[in-house]
CSV table of C-alpha atoms in Angstrom, one decimal:
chain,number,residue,atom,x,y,z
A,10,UNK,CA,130.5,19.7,71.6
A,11,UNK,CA,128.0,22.3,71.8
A,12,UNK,CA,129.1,25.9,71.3
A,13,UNK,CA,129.3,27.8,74.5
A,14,UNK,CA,127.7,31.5,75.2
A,15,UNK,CA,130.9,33.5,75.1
A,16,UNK,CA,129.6,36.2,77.8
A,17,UNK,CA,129.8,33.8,80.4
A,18,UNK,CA,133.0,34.1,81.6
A,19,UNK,CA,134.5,31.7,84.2
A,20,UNK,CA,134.6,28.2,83.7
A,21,UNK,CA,131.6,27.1,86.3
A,22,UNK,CA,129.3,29.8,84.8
A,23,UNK,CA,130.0,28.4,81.0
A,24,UNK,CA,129.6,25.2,82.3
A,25,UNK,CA,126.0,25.9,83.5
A,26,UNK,CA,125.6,28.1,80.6
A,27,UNK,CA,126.3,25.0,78.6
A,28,UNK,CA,123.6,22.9,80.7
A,29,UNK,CA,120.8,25.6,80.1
A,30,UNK,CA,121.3,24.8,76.6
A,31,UNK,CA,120.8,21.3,76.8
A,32,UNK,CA,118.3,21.6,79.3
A,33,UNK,CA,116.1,24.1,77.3
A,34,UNK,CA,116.6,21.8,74.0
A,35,UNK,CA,115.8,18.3,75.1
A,36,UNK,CA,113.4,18.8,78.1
A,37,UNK,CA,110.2,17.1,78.0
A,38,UNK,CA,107.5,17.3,80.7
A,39,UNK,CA,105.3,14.8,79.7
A,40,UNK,CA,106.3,11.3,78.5
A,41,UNK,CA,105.8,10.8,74.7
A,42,UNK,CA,105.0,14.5,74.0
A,43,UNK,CA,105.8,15.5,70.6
A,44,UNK,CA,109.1,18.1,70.7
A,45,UNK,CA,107.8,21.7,69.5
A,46,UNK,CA,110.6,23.6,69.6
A,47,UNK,CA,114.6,23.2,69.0
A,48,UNK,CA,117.0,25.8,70.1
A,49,UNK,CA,118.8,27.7,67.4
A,50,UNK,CA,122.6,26.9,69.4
A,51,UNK,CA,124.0,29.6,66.7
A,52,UNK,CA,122.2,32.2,67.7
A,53,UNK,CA,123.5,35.0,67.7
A,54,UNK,CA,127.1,34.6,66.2
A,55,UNK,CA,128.4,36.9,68.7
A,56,UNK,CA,126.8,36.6,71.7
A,57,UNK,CA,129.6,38.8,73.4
A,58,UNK,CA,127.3,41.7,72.0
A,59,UNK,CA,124.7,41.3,74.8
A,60,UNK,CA,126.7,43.7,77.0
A,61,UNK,CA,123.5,44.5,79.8
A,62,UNK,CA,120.4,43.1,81.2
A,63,UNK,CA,118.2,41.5,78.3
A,64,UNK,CA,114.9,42.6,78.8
A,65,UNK,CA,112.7,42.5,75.6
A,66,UNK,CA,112.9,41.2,71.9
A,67,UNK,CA,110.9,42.5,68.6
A,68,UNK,CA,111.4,41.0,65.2
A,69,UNK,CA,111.0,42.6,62.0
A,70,UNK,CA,109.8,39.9,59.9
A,71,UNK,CA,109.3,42.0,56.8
A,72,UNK,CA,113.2,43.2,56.7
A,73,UNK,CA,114.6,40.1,58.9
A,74,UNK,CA,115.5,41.6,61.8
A,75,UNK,CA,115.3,41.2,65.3
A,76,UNK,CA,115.4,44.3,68.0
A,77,UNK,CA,116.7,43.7,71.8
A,78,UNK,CA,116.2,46.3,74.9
A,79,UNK,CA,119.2,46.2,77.7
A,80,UNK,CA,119.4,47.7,80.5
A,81,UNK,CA,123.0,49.0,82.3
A,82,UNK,CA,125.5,51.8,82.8
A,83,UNK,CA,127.0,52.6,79.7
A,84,UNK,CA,125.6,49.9,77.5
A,85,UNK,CA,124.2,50.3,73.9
A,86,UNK,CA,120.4,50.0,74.6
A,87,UNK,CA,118.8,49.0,71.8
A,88,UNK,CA,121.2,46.1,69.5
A,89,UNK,CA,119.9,44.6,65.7
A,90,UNK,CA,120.6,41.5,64.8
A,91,UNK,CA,119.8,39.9,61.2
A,92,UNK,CA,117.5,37.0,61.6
A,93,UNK,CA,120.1,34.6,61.2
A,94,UNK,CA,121.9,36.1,64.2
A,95,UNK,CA,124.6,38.5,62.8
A,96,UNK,CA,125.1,42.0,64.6
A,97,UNK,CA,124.3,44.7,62.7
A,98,UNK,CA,124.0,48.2,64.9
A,99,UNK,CA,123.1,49.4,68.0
A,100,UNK,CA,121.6,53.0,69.2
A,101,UNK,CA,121.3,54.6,72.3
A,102,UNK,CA,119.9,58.3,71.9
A,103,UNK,CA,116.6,59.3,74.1
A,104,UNK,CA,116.3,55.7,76.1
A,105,UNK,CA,116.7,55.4,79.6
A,106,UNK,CA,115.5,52.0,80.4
A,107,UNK,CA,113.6,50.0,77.9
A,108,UNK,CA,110.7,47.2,78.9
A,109,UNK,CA,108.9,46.6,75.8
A,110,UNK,CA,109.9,46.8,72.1
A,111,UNK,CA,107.9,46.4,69.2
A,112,UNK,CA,107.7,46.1,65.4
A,113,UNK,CA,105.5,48.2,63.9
A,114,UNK,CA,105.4,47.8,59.4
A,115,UNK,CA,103.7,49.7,57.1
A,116,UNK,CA,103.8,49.6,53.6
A,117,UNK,CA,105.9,52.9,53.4
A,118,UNK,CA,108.4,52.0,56.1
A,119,UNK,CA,109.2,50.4,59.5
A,120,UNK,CA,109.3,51.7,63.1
A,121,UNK,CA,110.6,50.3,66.6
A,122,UNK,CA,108.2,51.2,69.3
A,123,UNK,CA,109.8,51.0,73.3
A,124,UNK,CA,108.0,51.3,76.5
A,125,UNK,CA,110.8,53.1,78.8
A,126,UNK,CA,110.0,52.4,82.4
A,127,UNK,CA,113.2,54.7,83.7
A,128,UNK,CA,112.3,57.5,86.1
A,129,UNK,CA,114.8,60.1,84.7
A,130,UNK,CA,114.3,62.5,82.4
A,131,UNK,CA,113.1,60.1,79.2
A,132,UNK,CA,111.2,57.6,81.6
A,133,UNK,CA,107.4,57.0,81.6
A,134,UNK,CA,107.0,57.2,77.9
A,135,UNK,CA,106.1,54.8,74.8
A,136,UNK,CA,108.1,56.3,72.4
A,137,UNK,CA,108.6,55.9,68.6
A,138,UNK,CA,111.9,55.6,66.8
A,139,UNK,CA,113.2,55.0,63.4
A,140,UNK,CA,115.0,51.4,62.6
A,141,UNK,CA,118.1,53.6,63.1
A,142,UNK,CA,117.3,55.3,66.3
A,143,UNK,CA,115.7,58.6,65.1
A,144,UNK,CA,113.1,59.5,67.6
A,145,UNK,CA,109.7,60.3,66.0
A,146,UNK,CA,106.9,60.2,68.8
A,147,UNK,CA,106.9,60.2,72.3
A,148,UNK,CA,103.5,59.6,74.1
A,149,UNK,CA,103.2,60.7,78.0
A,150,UNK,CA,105.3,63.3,79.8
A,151,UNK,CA,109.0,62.4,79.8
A,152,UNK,CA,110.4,62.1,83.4
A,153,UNK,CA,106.7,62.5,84.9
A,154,UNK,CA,105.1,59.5,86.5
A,155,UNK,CA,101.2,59.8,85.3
A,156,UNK,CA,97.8,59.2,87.4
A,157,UNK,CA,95.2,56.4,85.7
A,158,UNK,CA,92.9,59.7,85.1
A,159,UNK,CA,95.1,61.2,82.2
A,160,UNK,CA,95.0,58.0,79.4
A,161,UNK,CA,98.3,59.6,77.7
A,162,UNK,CA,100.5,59.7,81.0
A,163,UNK,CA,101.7,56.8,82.4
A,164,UNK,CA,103.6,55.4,84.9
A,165,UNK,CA,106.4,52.4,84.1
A,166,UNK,CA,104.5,51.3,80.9
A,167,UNK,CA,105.3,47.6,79.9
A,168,UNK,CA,104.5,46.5,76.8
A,169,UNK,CA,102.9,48.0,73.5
A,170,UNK,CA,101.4,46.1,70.9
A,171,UNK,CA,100.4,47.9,67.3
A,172,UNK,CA,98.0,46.7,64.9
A,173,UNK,CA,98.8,47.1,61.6
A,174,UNK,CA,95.9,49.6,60.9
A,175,UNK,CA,98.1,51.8,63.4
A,176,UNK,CA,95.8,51.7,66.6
A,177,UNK,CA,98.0,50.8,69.7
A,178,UNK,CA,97.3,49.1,73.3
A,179,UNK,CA,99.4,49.8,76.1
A,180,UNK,CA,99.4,48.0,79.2
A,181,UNK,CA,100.6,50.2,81.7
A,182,UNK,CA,102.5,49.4,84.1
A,183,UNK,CA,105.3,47.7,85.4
A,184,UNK,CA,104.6,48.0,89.2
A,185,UNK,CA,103.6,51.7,88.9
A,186,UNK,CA,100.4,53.2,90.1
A,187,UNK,CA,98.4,52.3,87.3
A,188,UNK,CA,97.2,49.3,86.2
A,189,UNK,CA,95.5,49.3,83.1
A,190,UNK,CA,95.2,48.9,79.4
A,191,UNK,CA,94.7,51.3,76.8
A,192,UNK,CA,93.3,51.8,73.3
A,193,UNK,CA,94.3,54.2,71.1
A,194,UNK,CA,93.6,55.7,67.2
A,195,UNK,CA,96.2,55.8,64.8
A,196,UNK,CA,97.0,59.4,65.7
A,197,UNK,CA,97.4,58.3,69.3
A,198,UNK,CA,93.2,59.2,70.7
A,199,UNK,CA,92.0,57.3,73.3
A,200,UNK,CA,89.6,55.1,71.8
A,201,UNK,CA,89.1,53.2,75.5
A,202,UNK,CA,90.4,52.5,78.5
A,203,UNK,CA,89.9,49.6,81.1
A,204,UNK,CA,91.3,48.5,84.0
A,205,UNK,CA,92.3,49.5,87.6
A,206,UNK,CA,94.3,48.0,90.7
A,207,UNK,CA,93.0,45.0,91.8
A,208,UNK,CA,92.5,41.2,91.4
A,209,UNK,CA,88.4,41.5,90.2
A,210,UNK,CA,87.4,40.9,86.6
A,211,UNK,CA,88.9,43.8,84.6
A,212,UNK,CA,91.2,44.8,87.0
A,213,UNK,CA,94.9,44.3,87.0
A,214,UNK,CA,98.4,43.9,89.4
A,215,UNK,CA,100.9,44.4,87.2
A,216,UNK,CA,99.6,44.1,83.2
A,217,UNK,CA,103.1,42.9,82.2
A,218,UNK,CA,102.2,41.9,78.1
A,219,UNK,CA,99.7,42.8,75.8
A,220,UNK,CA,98.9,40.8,72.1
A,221,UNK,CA,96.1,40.8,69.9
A,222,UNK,CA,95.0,37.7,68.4
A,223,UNK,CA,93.2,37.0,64.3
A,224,UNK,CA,89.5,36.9,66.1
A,225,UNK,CA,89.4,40.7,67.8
A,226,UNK,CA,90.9,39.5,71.0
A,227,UNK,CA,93.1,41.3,73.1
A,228,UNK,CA,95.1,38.8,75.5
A,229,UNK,CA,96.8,40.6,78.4
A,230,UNK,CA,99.5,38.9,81.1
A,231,UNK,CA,97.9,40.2,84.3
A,232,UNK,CA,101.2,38.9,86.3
A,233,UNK,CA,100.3,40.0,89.7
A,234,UNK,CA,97.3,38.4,89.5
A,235,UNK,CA,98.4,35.2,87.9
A,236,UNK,CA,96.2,35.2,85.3
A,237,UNK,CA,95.8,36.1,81.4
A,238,UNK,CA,92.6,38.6,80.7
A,239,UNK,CA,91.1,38.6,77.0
A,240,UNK,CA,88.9,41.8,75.9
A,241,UNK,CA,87.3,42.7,72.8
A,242,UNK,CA,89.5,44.7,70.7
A,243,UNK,CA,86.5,47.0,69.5
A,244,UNK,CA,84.7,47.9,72.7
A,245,UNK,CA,87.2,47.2,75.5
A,246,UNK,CA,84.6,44.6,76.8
A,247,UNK,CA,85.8,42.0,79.6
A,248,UNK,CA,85.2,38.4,77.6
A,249,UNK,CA,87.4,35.8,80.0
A,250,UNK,CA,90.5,34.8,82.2
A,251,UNK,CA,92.7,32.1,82.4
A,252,UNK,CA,94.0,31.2,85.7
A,253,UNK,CA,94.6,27.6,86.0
A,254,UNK,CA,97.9,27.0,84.2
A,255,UNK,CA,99.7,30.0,86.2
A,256,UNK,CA,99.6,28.6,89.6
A,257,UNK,CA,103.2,28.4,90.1
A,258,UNK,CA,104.1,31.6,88.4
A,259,UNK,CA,102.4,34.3,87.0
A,260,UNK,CA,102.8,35.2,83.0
A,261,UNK,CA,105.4,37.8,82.0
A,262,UNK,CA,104.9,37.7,78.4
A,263,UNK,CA,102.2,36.8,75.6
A,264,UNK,CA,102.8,36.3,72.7
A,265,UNK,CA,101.0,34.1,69.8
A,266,UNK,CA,102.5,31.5,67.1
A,267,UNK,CA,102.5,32.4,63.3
A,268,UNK,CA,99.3,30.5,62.9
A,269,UNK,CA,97.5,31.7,66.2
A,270,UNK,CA,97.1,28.0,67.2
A,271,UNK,CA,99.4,28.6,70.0
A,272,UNK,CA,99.7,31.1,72.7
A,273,UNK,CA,104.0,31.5,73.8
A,274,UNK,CA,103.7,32.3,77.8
A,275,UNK,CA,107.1,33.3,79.7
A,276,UNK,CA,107.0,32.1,83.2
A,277,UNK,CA,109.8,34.4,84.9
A,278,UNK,CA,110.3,33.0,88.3
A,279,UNK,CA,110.1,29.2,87.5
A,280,UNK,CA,112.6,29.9,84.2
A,281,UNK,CA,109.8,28.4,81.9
A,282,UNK,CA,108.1,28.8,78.4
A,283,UNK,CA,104.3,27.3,78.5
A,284,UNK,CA,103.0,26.7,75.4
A,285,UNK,CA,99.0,26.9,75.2
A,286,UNK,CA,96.4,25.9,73.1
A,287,UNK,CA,94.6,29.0,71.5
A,288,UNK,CA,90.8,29.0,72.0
A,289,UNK,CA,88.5,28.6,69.1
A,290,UNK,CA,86.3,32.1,67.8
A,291,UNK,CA,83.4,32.6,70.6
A,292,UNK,CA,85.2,30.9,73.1
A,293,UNK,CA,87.6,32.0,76.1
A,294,UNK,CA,87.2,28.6,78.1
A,295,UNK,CA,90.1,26.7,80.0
A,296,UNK,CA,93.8,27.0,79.5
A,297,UNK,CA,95.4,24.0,78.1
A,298,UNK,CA,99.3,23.8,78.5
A,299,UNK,CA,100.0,21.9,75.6
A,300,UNK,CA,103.9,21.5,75.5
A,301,UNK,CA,106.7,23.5,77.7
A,302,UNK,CA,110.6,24.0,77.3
A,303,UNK,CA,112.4,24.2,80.6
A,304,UNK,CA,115.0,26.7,80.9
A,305,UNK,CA,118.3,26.3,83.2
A,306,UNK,CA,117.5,27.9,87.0
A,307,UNK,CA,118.1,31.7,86.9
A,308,UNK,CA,118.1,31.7,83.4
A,309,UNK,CA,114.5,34.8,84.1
A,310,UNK,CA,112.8,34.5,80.7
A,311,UNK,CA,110.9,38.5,80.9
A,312,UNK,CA,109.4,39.0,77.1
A,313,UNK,CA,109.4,36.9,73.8
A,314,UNK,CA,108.2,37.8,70.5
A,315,UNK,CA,107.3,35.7,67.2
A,316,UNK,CA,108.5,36.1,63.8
A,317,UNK,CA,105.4,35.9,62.1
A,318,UNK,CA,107.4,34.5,59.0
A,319,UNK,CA,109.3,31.6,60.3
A,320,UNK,CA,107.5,30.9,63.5
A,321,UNK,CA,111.0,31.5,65.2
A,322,UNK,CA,110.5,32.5,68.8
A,323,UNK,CA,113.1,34.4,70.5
A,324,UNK,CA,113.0,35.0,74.1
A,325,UNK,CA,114.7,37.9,76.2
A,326,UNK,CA,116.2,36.5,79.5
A,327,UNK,CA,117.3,39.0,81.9
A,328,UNK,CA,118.7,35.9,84.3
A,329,UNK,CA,121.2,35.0,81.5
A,330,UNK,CA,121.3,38.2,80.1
A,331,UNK,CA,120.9,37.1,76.3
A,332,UNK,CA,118.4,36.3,73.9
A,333,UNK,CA,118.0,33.0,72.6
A,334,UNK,CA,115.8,31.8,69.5
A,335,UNK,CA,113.2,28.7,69.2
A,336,UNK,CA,113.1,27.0,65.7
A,337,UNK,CA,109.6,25.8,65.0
A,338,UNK,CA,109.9,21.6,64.3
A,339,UNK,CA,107.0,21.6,62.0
C-alpha cells in the first residue's frame, strides 16, 4: 500500500489524496510513450509540515536543500527540507506572502531570493535573505504598489531568476499593473527593461515565470496570454513565442531539466506538468510536448524548480497544498 499524505485528514480526502498519487505516477498520454518521471512517494517524510498554501519551491543543489513559500495565518512561511525530504527549519521574519523563491550560489555562500506579492507593509518587493532567514536586500518600496515607469518598484512581482554572475530578471507581476520583465546588474542597475500590458509580441498578461536557458535565452510564462516568450539575455531583444501547446491552459511555471533538453511547464488549471522539447541554438520554432504527468483534479500545480544535480523536479501545488518531487528515470 502506498504511503498516504498525512495532512489530508478525513478518510474521502486521503483516499483521493492517495489516487493523485497513483494518478501522477503511472499516467501516460500517449500509447507506448517512454515513462520520464517517477514520483518520489517518500517525499517529504513529514508531510504534516506543509501547514499553508504551497506556492513555490527552490532547491539548493550545492548544499542539498530544497526551499518552499506558504501562504496563511499564522504559518511558518518559508520551510527547508534536505533533499531526501527530512524537515530541517523554517523562518518567518519580514514575509508577508511569498510567490517566487530562488536559489542563488556563490562560491562564498548561499542566498534565498522571494518575490512577495502581499500588499501590507513588506509586499511588492523581491527581497534577499540568508539560508537562515536573515534579511539582506530588499528591492522596490515595501508596502507600495510601483508604476511600469520606475524599473525598481513593482507591483505583485512573480518570479526571479539569478544568473550565477549575479545579474537578475524579474518578471513582474502577478496580476498587478505591470507587466513586464526586467534586467538587472549584479548591484541591482537596470540593465533593460521590456514589456507592457497586452497580448502583441513583447507584451505581457500576467508574466507568471522567468528562466534562462545555456544559449543566452530568457524563456518567460506569459500566462495570460497563453504563451511562452523567449528574449536575448544581452539585449532584451524579442526572438520568439510558443503558443500552440498552451491551448487549454496557460503556463504558470518554467523551468528547464539539468541538461536543457527539456523545458518543465506547470499547467495550473488543467493540474498538469508538460514536458517540452528545448529548441536547438538559433532556433525558437514550434513547441513540441514531448511527455506529460497528469496530476489528480484540484491538485493546482503553481511553480516547479529543478535540481540541477539530480534532475529531481519538485513541484509546489497550492490545490493540495504540498510539494511533491519527480525522480528523473534516466
Amino acid at each position: 500500500m502506498l504511503p498516504l499524505r498525512q495532512c489530508l485528514a478525513s478518510p474521502l480526502l486521503l483516499q483521493k489524496q492517495n489516487e493523485k498519487v497513483l494518478k501522477a505516477q503511472y499516467f501516460s498520454p500517449w500509447k507506448g510513450e517512454q515513462q520520464m518521471y517517477k514520483l518520489d512517494i517518500g517525499w517529504p517524510k513529514t508531510p504534516e509540515d506543509f501547514t499553508g498554501q504551497t506556492f513555490c519551491v527552490a532547491v539548493d543543489s550545492l548544499h542539498g536543500l530544497v526551499y518552499v513559500g506558504q501562504r496563511g495565518d499564522n504559518v511558518p512561511k518559508v520551510l527547508v527540507f534536505s533533499q531526501e525530504g527530512y524537515f530541517l527549519h523554517s523562518w518567518n521574519d519580514t514575509v508577508e506572502m511569498p510567490h517566487g523563491i530562488f536559489v542563488w550560489n556563490t562560491e562564498t555562500g548561499s542566498s534565498v531570493w522571494i518575490t512577495d506579492v502581499g500588499t501590507g507593509k513588506y509586499g511588492h518587493t523581491v527581497k534577499q535573505y540568508s539560508p537562515l532567514g536573515k534579511l539582506l536586500q530588499v528591492l522596490g518600496t515595501p508596502g507600495n504598489a510601483g508604476s511600469s515607469l520606475i524599473p525598481l518598484q513593482f507591483d505583485q512581482p512573480a518570479e526571479i531568476f539569478v544568473e550565477e554572475t549575479g545579474e537578475v530578471y524579474v518578471v513582474d507581476g502577478d496580476g498587478g499593473m505591470n507587466n513586464r520583465l526586467l534586467k538587472l546588474s549584479d548591484d541591482y542597475k537596470e540593465i533593460w527593461l521590456t514589456g507592457s500590458n497586452g497580448s502583441g509580441i513583447g507584451q505581457f498578461k500576467i508574466p507568471h515565470s522567468v528562466t534562462v536557458d545555456a544559449f543566452g535565452r530568457v524563456w518567460v510564462a506569459d500566462r495570460g496570454n497563453k504563451r511562452i516568450q523567449v528574449f536575448d539575455k544581452v539585449t532584451g531583444e524579442w526572438l520568439g513565442s510558443w503558443s500552440g501547446c498552451f491551448s487549454e491552459d496557460g503556463p504558470y511555471s518554467v523551468r528547464f531539466t539539468a541538461d536543457y533538453k527539456y523545458l518543465i511547464v506547470a499547467q495550473l488549471n488543467i493540474n498538469r506538468l508538460a514536458i517540452l522539447a528545448a529548441p536547438p541554438v538559433g532556433s525558437i520554432g514550434d513547441c513540441v510536448v514531448v511527455h506529460s504527468i497528469q496530476l489528480a483534479d484540484e491538485t493546482k500545480p503553481h511553480l516547479v524548480d529543478v535540481d540541477m544535480k539530480s534532475g529531481a523536479v519538485y513541484v509546489a501545488e497550492i490545490g493540495a497544498q504540498q510539494v511533491q518531487k519527480y525522480i528523473p528515470l534516466s
